[in-house]
Short mmCIF file of C-alpha atoms in Angstrom, two decimals:
data_model
loop_
_atom_site.label_atom_id
_atom_site.label_comp_id
_atom_site.label_asym_id
_atom_site.label_seq_id
_atom_site.Cartn_x
_atom_site.Cartn_y
_atom_site.Cartn_z
CA MET A 1 11.55 -21.45 11.55
CA GLU A 2 14.56 -19.51 10.03
CA ARG A 3 11.99 -17.00 8.65
CA GLU A 4 10.26 -16.55 12.01
CA LYS A 5 13.84 -15.88 13.59
CA ARG A 6 14.72 -13.03 11.33
CA GLN A 7 14.36 -9.68 12.96
CA GLU A 8 13.60 -6.37 11.23
CA ASN A 9 16.87 -4.39 10.63
CA ILE A 10 15.67 -0.68 9.87
CA VAL A 11 19.04 0.62 8.75
CA ALA A 12 19.68 -2.45 6.59
CA GLY A 13 16.08 -2.12 5.11
CA VAL A 14 16.47 1.51 4.22
CA VAL A 15 19.78 0.72 2.55
CA GLY A 16 17.65 -1.90 0.49
CA ALA A 17 15.11 0.44 -0.36
CA PHE A 18 17.47 3.11 -1.51
CA LEU A 19 19.24 0.46 -3.66
CA GLY A 20 15.82 -0.57 -5.08
CA THR A 21 14.86 3.04 -5.81
CA LEU A 22 18.18 3.48 -7.82
CA LEU A 23 17.01 0.63 -9.97
CA GLY A 24 13.85 2.74 -10.61
CA VAL A 25 15.84 5.83 -11.34
CA VAL A 26 17.96 4.16 -13.91
CA CYS A 27 14.88 2.71 -15.55
CA THR A 28 13.17 6.24 -15.60
CA VAL A 29 16.38 7.87 -17.34
CA VAL A 30 17.02 5.09 -19.70
CA ILE A 31 13.20 4.93 -20.83
CA GLY A 32 13.05 8.92 -21.02
CA GLN A 33 16.06 9.08 -23.29
CA MET A 34 14.49 6.67 -25.54
CA GLY A 35 11.92 9.19 -26.13
CA TYR A 36 9.01 7.48 -24.28
CA VAL A 37 7.00 8.50 -21.33
CA ALA A 38 8.58 6.81 -18.51
CA SER A 39 5.44 6.17 -16.37
CA ILE A 40 5.94 2.38 -16.41
CA SER A 41 9.08 2.84 -14.57
CA GLY A 42 7.23 3.76 -11.57
CA LEU A 43 6.28 0.05 -11.23
CA VAL A 44 9.84 -0.59 -11.07
CA MET A 45 10.68 2.09 -8.48
CA ALA A 46 8.00 0.97 -6.18
CA VAL A 47 8.61 -2.78 -6.19
CA GLY A 48 12.31 -2.50 -6.32
CA ALA A 49 12.28 -0.15 -3.18
CA LEU A 50 9.72 -2.28 -1.05
CA LYS A 51 11.46 -5.63 -2.07
CA GLY A 52 14.82 -4.18 -1.41
CA TYR A 53 13.54 -3.30 2.15
CA GLU A 54 12.33 -6.57 2.79
CA LEU A 55 15.30 -8.40 1.45
CA LEU A 56 17.88 -6.55 3.70
CA GLY A 57 15.72 -5.64 6.42
CA GLY A 58 14.46 -9.13 7.07
CA ARG A 59 10.59 -8.29 6.82
CA LEU A 60 8.32 -5.50 5.63
CA SER A 61 6.72 -3.94 8.76
CA LYS A 62 4.30 -1.12 8.62
CA LYS A 63 7.08 1.14 9.73
CA GLY A 64 9.34 -0.10 6.90
CA ALA A 65 6.42 0.48 4.35
CA VAL A 66 6.13 4.20 5.43
CA ILE A 67 9.76 4.69 5.17
CA SER A 68 10.18 2.91 1.97
CA SER A 69 7.06 5.17 0.68
CA ALA A 70 8.57 8.27 1.77
CA LEU A 71 11.68 7.27 -0.10
CA ILE A 72 9.85 6.35 -3.16
CA LEU A 73 8.21 9.64 -3.43
CA VAL A 74 11.25 11.67 -3.22
CA MET A 75 13.18 9.40 -5.45
CA THR A 76 10.22 9.32 -8.04
CA TYR A 77 10.50 13.26 -8.30
CA LEU A 78 14.32 13.26 -8.40
CA ALA A 79 14.29 10.63 -11.32
CA HIS A 80 11.79 12.60 -13.35
CA ARG A 81 13.79 15.86 -13.01
CA LEU A 82 17.03 14.24 -13.57
CA SER A 83 15.70 12.52 -16.87
CA LEU A 84 14.73 16.05 -18.13
CA ALA A 85 17.96 17.47 -17.05
CA ILE A 86 20.07 14.78 -19.25
CA SER A 87 17.72 15.79 -22.19
CA LEU A 88 18.60 19.33 -21.81
CA THR A 89 22.31 18.97 -21.67
CA SER A 90 22.77 18.92 -25.56
CA GLU A 91 20.28 21.75 -26.07
CA MET A 92 21.62 24.15 -23.54
CA GLY A 93 25.32 23.28 -23.74
CA MET A 94 25.74 22.76 -19.87
CA GLY A 95 26.45 19.91 -17.61
CA VAL A 96 23.77 17.58 -16.05
CA PHE A 97 24.15 19.19 -12.56
CA ARG A 98 23.43 22.69 -13.77
CA CYS A 99 20.60 21.71 -16.08
CA PHE A 100 19.02 19.89 -13.01
CA GLN A 101 19.31 23.21 -11.09
CA ALA A 102 17.86 25.25 -14.08
CA ILE A 103 14.60 23.23 -14.42
CA PRO A 104 12.63 25.45 -11.88
CA PRO A 105 13.44 28.90 -13.46
CA LEU A 106 12.94 27.46 -17.01
CA LEU A 107 9.54 26.16 -15.73
CA ARG A 108 8.74 29.71 -14.19
CA THR A 109 9.65 31.68 -17.47
CA GLY A 110 7.68 29.23 -19.78
CA VAL A 111 10.69 27.95 -21.65
CA LEU A 112 9.64 24.44 -20.47
CA ASP A 113 6.03 23.39 -20.96
CA GLY A 114 4.80 23.24 -17.22
CA PRO A 115 1.49 21.32 -17.93
CA ALA A 116 3.43 18.52 -19.78
CA TYR A 117 6.30 18.42 -17.19
CA TRP A 118 3.84 18.17 -14.32
CA GLY A 119 1.40 15.81 -16.09
CA ASP A 120 4.28 13.41 -16.75
CA LEU A 121 5.11 13.60 -12.98
CA VAL A 122 1.64 12.89 -11.85
CA MET A 123 1.31 9.80 -14.40
CA LEU A 124 4.84 8.55 -12.96
CA TYR A 125 3.32 8.80 -9.34
CA LEU A 126 0.00 6.99 -10.60
CA PHE A 127 1.96 3.99 -12.03
CA THR A 128 4.28 4.03 -8.84
CA LEU A 129 1.09 3.76 -6.76
CA LEU A 130 -0.12 0.70 -8.79
CA GLY A 131 3.19 -0.92 -8.17
CA ALA A 132 3.33 -0.09 -4.28
CA VAL A 133 -0.20 -0.98 -3.26
CA PRO A 134 -0.07 -4.70 -4.01
CA THR A 135 3.49 -5.01 -3.00
CA ILE A 136 2.87 -3.52 0.53
CA ILE A 137 -0.48 -5.64 0.93
CA ALA A 138 1.59 -8.70 0.08
CA GLY A 139 4.30 -7.92 2.52
CA LEU A 140 2.25 -7.02 5.44
CA ARG A 141 -0.04 -10.16 4.75
CA SER A 142 2.69 -12.68 5.87
CA ALA A 143 1.90 -13.81 9.48
CA ASP A 144 4.21 -14.81 12.38
CA LEU A 145 4.68 -18.66 12.72
CA PRO A 146 2.81 -19.76 15.88
CA ASP A 147 3.68 -22.26 18.48
CA LEU A 148 1.86 -25.41 18.45
CA PRO A 149 -0.74 -25.76 21.46
CA GLN A 150 0.59 -27.33 24.68
CA GLY A 151 -1.53 -29.80 26.20
CA ALA A 152 -3.86 -30.47 23.33
CA VAL A 153 -2.33 -33.82 22.18
CA ILE A 154 -4.47 -35.61 19.63
CA ARG A 155 -3.45 -39.04 18.25
CA ASP A 156 -5.88 -40.07 16.04
CA PRO A 157 -7.50 -37.91 13.20
CA GLU A 158 -10.83 -39.60 13.73
CA THR A 159 -11.21 -38.28 17.30
CA VAL A 160 -10.99 -34.71 16.37
CA GLU A 161 -14.35 -33.27 17.23
CA GLY A 162 -14.44 -29.72 16.27
CA ALA A 163 -16.88 -27.11 15.62
CA PHE A 164 -16.49 -25.35 12.22
CA TYR A 165 -17.13 -21.62 11.67
CA PRO A 166 -16.79 -20.66 7.95
CA GLY A 167 -16.45 -16.97 7.20
CA THR A 168 -19.39 -15.07 5.71
CA VAL A 169 -17.61 -12.58 3.25
CA ALA A 170 -20.64 -10.88 2.51
CA TRP A 171 -20.85 -9.55 6.16
CA MET A 172 -17.79 -7.56 5.66
CA ARG A 173 -18.96 -6.19 2.29
CA PRO A 174 -20.07 -2.74 3.76
CA LEU A 175 -16.61 -2.30 5.27
CA ARG A 176 -14.95 -3.34 2.08
CA LEU A 177 -16.92 -0.78 0.07
CA SER A 178 -16.33 2.14 2.37
CA ALA A 179 -12.77 1.20 2.66
CA ALA A 180 -12.42 1.00 -1.21
CA ALA A 181 -14.22 4.22 -1.77
CA SER A 182 -11.84 5.75 0.73
CA MET A 183 -8.73 4.79 -1.16
CA PHE A 184 -9.76 5.70 -4.74
CA VAL A 185 -11.73 8.97 -4.36
CA GLY A 186 -8.47 10.93 -4.37
CA LEU A 187 -7.45 9.17 -7.69
CA ILE A 188 -10.79 9.68 -9.27
CA LEU A 189 -10.51 13.42 -8.38
CA ALA A 190 -7.15 13.49 -9.70
CA ALA A 191 -8.36 11.93 -13.02
CA VAL A 192 -11.07 14.83 -13.49
CA LEU A 193 -8.57 17.28 -12.63
CA LEU A 194 -6.07 15.96 -15.20
CA PHE A 195 -8.80 16.10 -17.83
CA VAL A 196 -9.72 19.67 -16.88
CA SER A 197 -6.02 20.73 -17.19
CA ILE A 198 -5.54 18.99 -20.66
CA ALA A 199 -8.73 20.74 -21.86
CA ASN A 200 -7.59 24.07 -20.70
CA GLY A 201 -4.08 23.59 -22.39
CA THR A 202 -1.92 25.59 -20.20
CA ALA A 203 -3.63 25.32 -16.81
CA LEU A 204 -1.07 24.41 -14.22
CA ALA A 205 -3.29 24.87 -11.19
CA PRO A 206 -5.52 21.74 -12.07
CA MET A 207 -2.39 19.74 -12.66
CA MET A 208 -0.94 20.57 -9.29
CA ALA A 209 -4.24 19.98 -7.62
CA ALA A 210 -4.22 16.47 -9.24
CA ALA A 211 -0.94 15.82 -7.54
CA GLY A 212 -2.37 16.84 -4.36
CA CYS A 213 -5.29 14.44 -4.76
CA VAL A 214 -2.87 11.65 -5.60
CA VAL A 215 -0.87 12.23 -2.40
CA SER A 216 -4.24 12.14 -0.49
CA SER A 217 -4.91 8.79 -2.01
CA ALA A 218 -1.63 7.44 -1.00
CA VAL A 219 -2.12 8.55 2.58
CA MET A 220 -5.61 6.93 2.78
CA ILE A 221 -4.35 3.47 1.42
CA PHE A 222 -2.13 3.40 4.53
CA ALA A 223 -5.18 4.41 6.78
CA VAL A 224 -7.50 1.96 5.38
CA LEU A 225 -5.12 -0.84 4.93
CA PRO A 226 -6.02 -2.66 8.32
CA SER A 227 -9.77 -2.53 7.17
CA VAL A 228 -8.87 -4.23 3.89
CA GLN A 229 -6.83 -7.01 5.58
CA LEU A 230 -9.67 -7.61 8.22
CA CYS A 231 -12.12 -8.08 5.23
CA ASN A 232 -9.62 -10.46 3.57
CA ASN A 233 -9.43 -12.50 6.97
CA ALA A 234 -13.05 -13.35 6.51
CA MET A 235 -12.22 -15.83 3.79
CA LYS A 236 -10.48 -18.02 6.44
CA MET A 237 -12.33 -20.51 8.53
CA MET A 238 -12.20 -20.73 12.47
CA VAL A 239 -12.35 -24.12 14.03
CA ARG A 240 -12.50 -24.99 17.80
CA ALA A 241 -10.99 -28.46 18.51
CA GLY A 242 -8.68 -29.96 21.05
CA GLY A 243 -9.51 -27.16 23.58
CA THR A 244 -7.88 -24.62 21.02
CA VAL A 245 -8.98 -22.15 18.37
CA TRP A 246 -7.56 -23.04 14.92
CA ARG A 247 -7.42 -20.42 11.93
CA VAL A 248 -7.76 -22.26 8.68
CA ASP A 249 -6.43 -20.94 5.20
CA LEU A 250 -8.51 -23.00 2.82
CA SER A 251 -6.56 -21.94 -0.22
CA MET A 252 -3.22 -22.75 1.50
CA LEU A 253 -4.56 -26.15 2.62
CA ASN A 254 -5.81 -27.04 -0.69
CA ASN A 255 -2.38 -26.48 -2.29
CA ALA A 256 -0.93 -29.50 -0.12
CA ASP A 257 -1.34 -32.62 -2.23
CA THR A 258 -2.38 -34.97 0.33
CA TYR A 259 -5.02 -32.48 1.80
CA ARG A 260 -6.47 -31.24 -1.54
CA PHE A 261 -10.39 -31.22 -1.25
CA THR A 262 -11.27 -29.33 -4.49
CA LYS A 263 -10.14 -29.07 -7.93
CA LYS A 264 -10.69 -25.40 -7.81
CA LEU A 265 -6.94 -23.83 -7.74
CA GLY A 266 -7.84 -20.45 -6.26
CA ALA A 267 -5.61 -18.77 -9.02
CA VAL A 268 -8.29 -16.21 -9.76
CA ARG A 269 -9.87 -15.77 -6.34
CA ALA A 270 -9.22 -17.31 -2.90
CA ILE A 271 -11.03 -20.65 -2.07
CA ARG A 272 -13.95 -19.99 0.27
CA TRP A 273 -16.45 -22.22 2.00
CA ASP A 274 -19.40 -20.80 0.23
CA ILE A 275 -18.08 -21.79 -3.29
CA LEU A 276 -17.70 -25.42 -2.46
CA ASN A 277 -20.23 -28.10 -3.08
CA GLU A 278 -21.34 -30.55 -0.32
CA GLU A 279 -18.68 -33.11 -1.34
CA GLU A 280 -15.94 -30.67 -1.32
CA ARG A 281 -16.99 -29.44 2.14
CA ALA A 282 -16.90 -32.79 3.62
CA GLN A 283 -13.50 -33.50 2.09
CA ALA A 284 -12.33 -30.18 3.58
CA ARG A 285 -13.54 -31.14 6.97
CA THR A 286 -11.64 -34.54 6.94
CA SER A 287 -8.56 -32.61 5.69
CA ILE A 288 -8.87 -30.00 8.46
CA GLN A 289 -9.36 -32.80 11.16
CA ARG A 290 -6.41 -34.59 9.94
CA ALA A 291 -4.19 -31.47 9.83
CA ILE A 292 -5.11 -30.69 13.40
CA ALA A 293 -4.46 -34.22 14.36
CA LEU A 294 -0.92 -34.26 13.09
CA LEU A 295 -0.07 -30.73 14.26
CA GLY A 296 -1.54 -31.28 17.70
CA SER A 297 0.28 -34.61 18.05
CA GLY A 298 3.83 -32.97 17.03
CA GLN A 299 4.20 -35.12 14.04
CA VAL A 300 4.50 -32.06 11.88
CA MET A 301 7.36 -29.50 12.69
CA PRO A 302 6.54 -25.88 13.23
CA GLY A 303 7.36 -23.67 10.04
CA SER A 304 5.97 -26.20 7.60
CA ALA A 305 3.40 -25.10 5.18
CA LEU A 306 0.71 -27.28 7.05
CA SER A 307 1.39 -25.07 10.08
CA LEU A 308 0.70 -21.86 8.27
CA ALA A 309 -2.54 -23.46 6.51
CA VAL A 310 -3.96 -24.46 9.93
CA MET A 311 -2.76 -22.23 12.47
CA PRO A 312 -3.31 -22.83 16.25
CA LEU A 313 -4.15 -19.63 18.24
CA THR A 314 -2.74 -20.86 21.62
CA ASP A 315 -3.86 -19.29 25.06
CA LEU A 316 -6.20 -17.00 23.03
CA ARG A 317 -7.48 -14.17 24.86
CA VAL A 318 -9.49 -10.95 23.79
CA VAL A 319 -7.75 -7.63 24.08
CA LYS A 320 -10.31 -5.29 22.59
CA GLU A 321 -13.82 -5.51 20.85
CA THR A 322 -15.03 -3.14 18.18
CA LYS A 323 -18.13 -3.11 15.85
CA TRP A 324 -15.97 -4.83 13.22
CA ALA A 325 -13.60 -7.19 14.88
CA TRP A 326 -12.22 -8.87 18.07
CA LYS A 327 -8.60 -7.89 18.64
CA VAL A 328 -7.03 -10.96 20.35
CA ALA A 329 -3.57 -11.95 21.58
CA TYR A 330 -2.18 -15.45 21.44
CA SER A 331 1.09 -17.23 22.30
CA GLY A 332 3.63 -17.42 19.33
CA VAL A 333 7.14 -18.87 19.08
CA GLY A 334 9.07 -18.94 22.22
CA GLY A 335 5.97 -17.87 24.34
CA ARG A 336 6.12 -14.31 22.60
CA GLU A 337 2.54 -12.78 22.38
CA LYS A 338 1.24 -12.03 19.09
CA LYS A 339 -1.83 -10.02 18.16
CA LEU A 340 -4.45 -10.70 15.69
CA SER A 341 -7.84 -9.27 14.42
CA ILE A 342 -10.48 -11.70 13.95
CA PRO A 343 -13.39 -10.05 11.81
CA LYS A 344 -17.00 -10.34 12.90
CA ALA A 345 -17.99 -12.60 9.89
CA TYR A 346 -18.49 -15.86 11.65
CA PRO A 347 -21.98 -16.55 12.64
CA GLY A 348 -22.28 -18.22 15.96
CA PHE A 349 -18.53 -17.84 16.63
CA ALA A 350 -17.11 -16.02 19.57
CA PRO A 351 -13.32 -16.16 20.43
CA ALA A 352 -13.77 -16.66 24.31
CA PRO A 353 -16.59 -18.31 26.39
CA GLY A 354 -19.05 -15.79 27.65
CA MET A 355 -18.74 -13.50 24.83
CA GLU A 356 -21.59 -12.79 22.48
CA ALA A 357 -21.20 -13.94 18.82
CA ALA A 358 -21.82 -11.60 16.01
CA GLN A 359 -25.45 -11.55 14.87
CA GLU A 360 -25.46 -9.26 11.66
CA PRO A 361 -22.92 -7.80 8.99
CA ALA A 362 -20.45 -5.42 10.20
CA PRO A 363 -21.42 -1.70 9.39
CA ALA A 364 -19.57 0.41 6.73
CA ARG A 365 -17.06 3.10 8.05
CA TRP A 366 -18.23 6.08 5.98
CA ALA A 367 -16.24 8.19 8.39
CA LEU A 368 -13.26 7.03 6.38
CA LEU A 369 -14.67 8.52 3.13
CA GLY A 370 -15.40 11.83 4.83
CA ALA A 371 -11.87 11.92 5.89
CA ALA A 372 -10.64 11.04 2.31
CA LEU A 373 -12.72 13.66 0.84
CA ALA A 374 -11.49 16.30 3.45
CA LEU A 375 -7.87 15.16 2.89
CA ALA A 376 -8.20 15.18 -0.87
CA ALA A 377 -9.82 18.81 -0.67
CA VAL A 378 -6.95 20.33 1.55
CA LEU A 379 -4.12 18.84 -0.49
CA GLY A 380 -5.91 19.49 -3.85
CA LEU A 381 -6.51 23.32 -2.89
CA ALA A 382 -2.87 23.54 -1.65
CA GLY A 383 -1.63 22.07 -4.86
CA ALA A 384 -3.90 24.31 -6.88
CA GLY A 385 -2.46 27.31 -4.92
CA LEU A 386 0.95 26.21 -5.55
CA GLY A 387 0.20 25.98 -9.23
CA ARG A 388 -1.26 29.49 -9.34
CA GLN A 389 2.17 30.76 -7.89
CA MET A 390 4.18 28.84 -10.37
CA ASP A 391 2.05 29.95 -13.24
CA ARG A 392 1.91 33.79 -12.39
CA PRO A 393 4.25 35.82 -14.58
CA ARG A 394 7.28 37.00 -12.88
CA PRO A 395 8.37 40.83 -13.47
CA LYS A 396 11.49 40.94 -15.75
CA ALA A 397 14.36 43.06 -14.63
CA PRO A 398 15.57 45.75 -17.05
CA ALA A 399 18.23 44.57 -19.39
CA ARG A 400 21.78 45.96 -18.77
CA GLY A 401 23.31 48.19 -21.34
CA SER A 402 23.02 51.88 -22.52
CA ILE A 403 20.03 53.97 -21.44
CA SER A 404 19.09 56.93 -23.60
CA TYR A 405 17.17 59.91 -22.38
CA GLU A 406 15.64 62.76 -24.37
CA LEU A 407 15.93 65.99 -22.52
CA ASP A 408 14.25 69.20 -23.75
CA GLY A 409 16.27 72.28 -23.68
CA ALA A 410 14.13 73.89 -21.20
CA ASP A 411 14.85 71.17 -18.67
CA LEU A 412 18.51 72.33 -18.71
CA GLN A 413 18.71 75.34 -16.31
CA ASP A 414 21.86 77.52 -15.64
CA GLY A 415 23.93 75.70 -13.02
CA SER A 416 22.11 72.35 -13.63
CA SER A 417 24.13 69.03 -13.94
CA ILE A 418 23.27 65.66 -14.91
CA TYR A 419 25.04 62.50 -13.56
CA LEU A 420 24.47 59.07 -15.01
CA GLY A 421 25.84 56.32 -12.74
#
């Protein structure tokens, strides 16, 4: 209950994310000064920022994830540049701040190895992405605690007569494949461009194009995250009992000792109905019926692990229907309206009377892949153009000092004068 009462505080969350990125900055600098590539510190940067936002902000919402990600991108760049500036202080005999300012002109003049500098930065961003993606997914996956259904009072578990609808994960496979392809197409193109840059030795344009592709992949991760979550929801079971629709997380229910129905712990993959044998399925039905009976009779308090594993969708109504899901609303704690997307992965199930149940697998969303390719092309070309500008030799100003001229005697006529300023 205390977790549900916590509201998001954006200002405090930003402070927490900034403190988390400082931990990543320190890690980047320390590892860099030890003579190692500090790419692994990107994991620390991402996890520290997102967990810092969640700790001080109360919870990690989509808005918080976007703010934290923007802060991560900026602080990762500054940390990489600061680490190099500290390394240059002993060689240039200047302070850290002046070395920090001198890095762009040193890259333009070729004093610093541009491909190596930008290559290390791209690798740092790749590792940051590896730390950010699972942290964001885990933070957004936490569901709001629901109210117990009113009026559906069940006293005896044996009297629970429910209709069970296990999710068919294969029905969401086309959507999952198209979403995964959209997320990783930018990273694949970035890897190819990095190989090209390394093969050419000093080509800065492919390096910057790879950085643009990495940014496009990060953008697409946020774009397809709802589709990935929808596919994950297909692992849960829907049950209609006591006049209420219940959403059952089999892995979470199996973790409760008195409700355990299989020896599969779900450590590697989530427990799904299709991997259970007949005996385990019968025991799972009994456990679900007993949980619904206890929750419906008020014998288990809201906020317990059981109420998360077997979640009642009270006063369920459909808000919108798409090819892939039903977007529904239900009553949460204190009567507040909550929203949820139920994937069309349950044969024979419809969220409301009179609605048609799903009859076939959900289609793929290849438009996402097209958008990912277009975005990677635009940002990649922009990065390549920036790389060419940075790689272009700059005209050098003439050195200050004495200037000598050879003048022929015929050039000096009577009355002529020469003035050198």
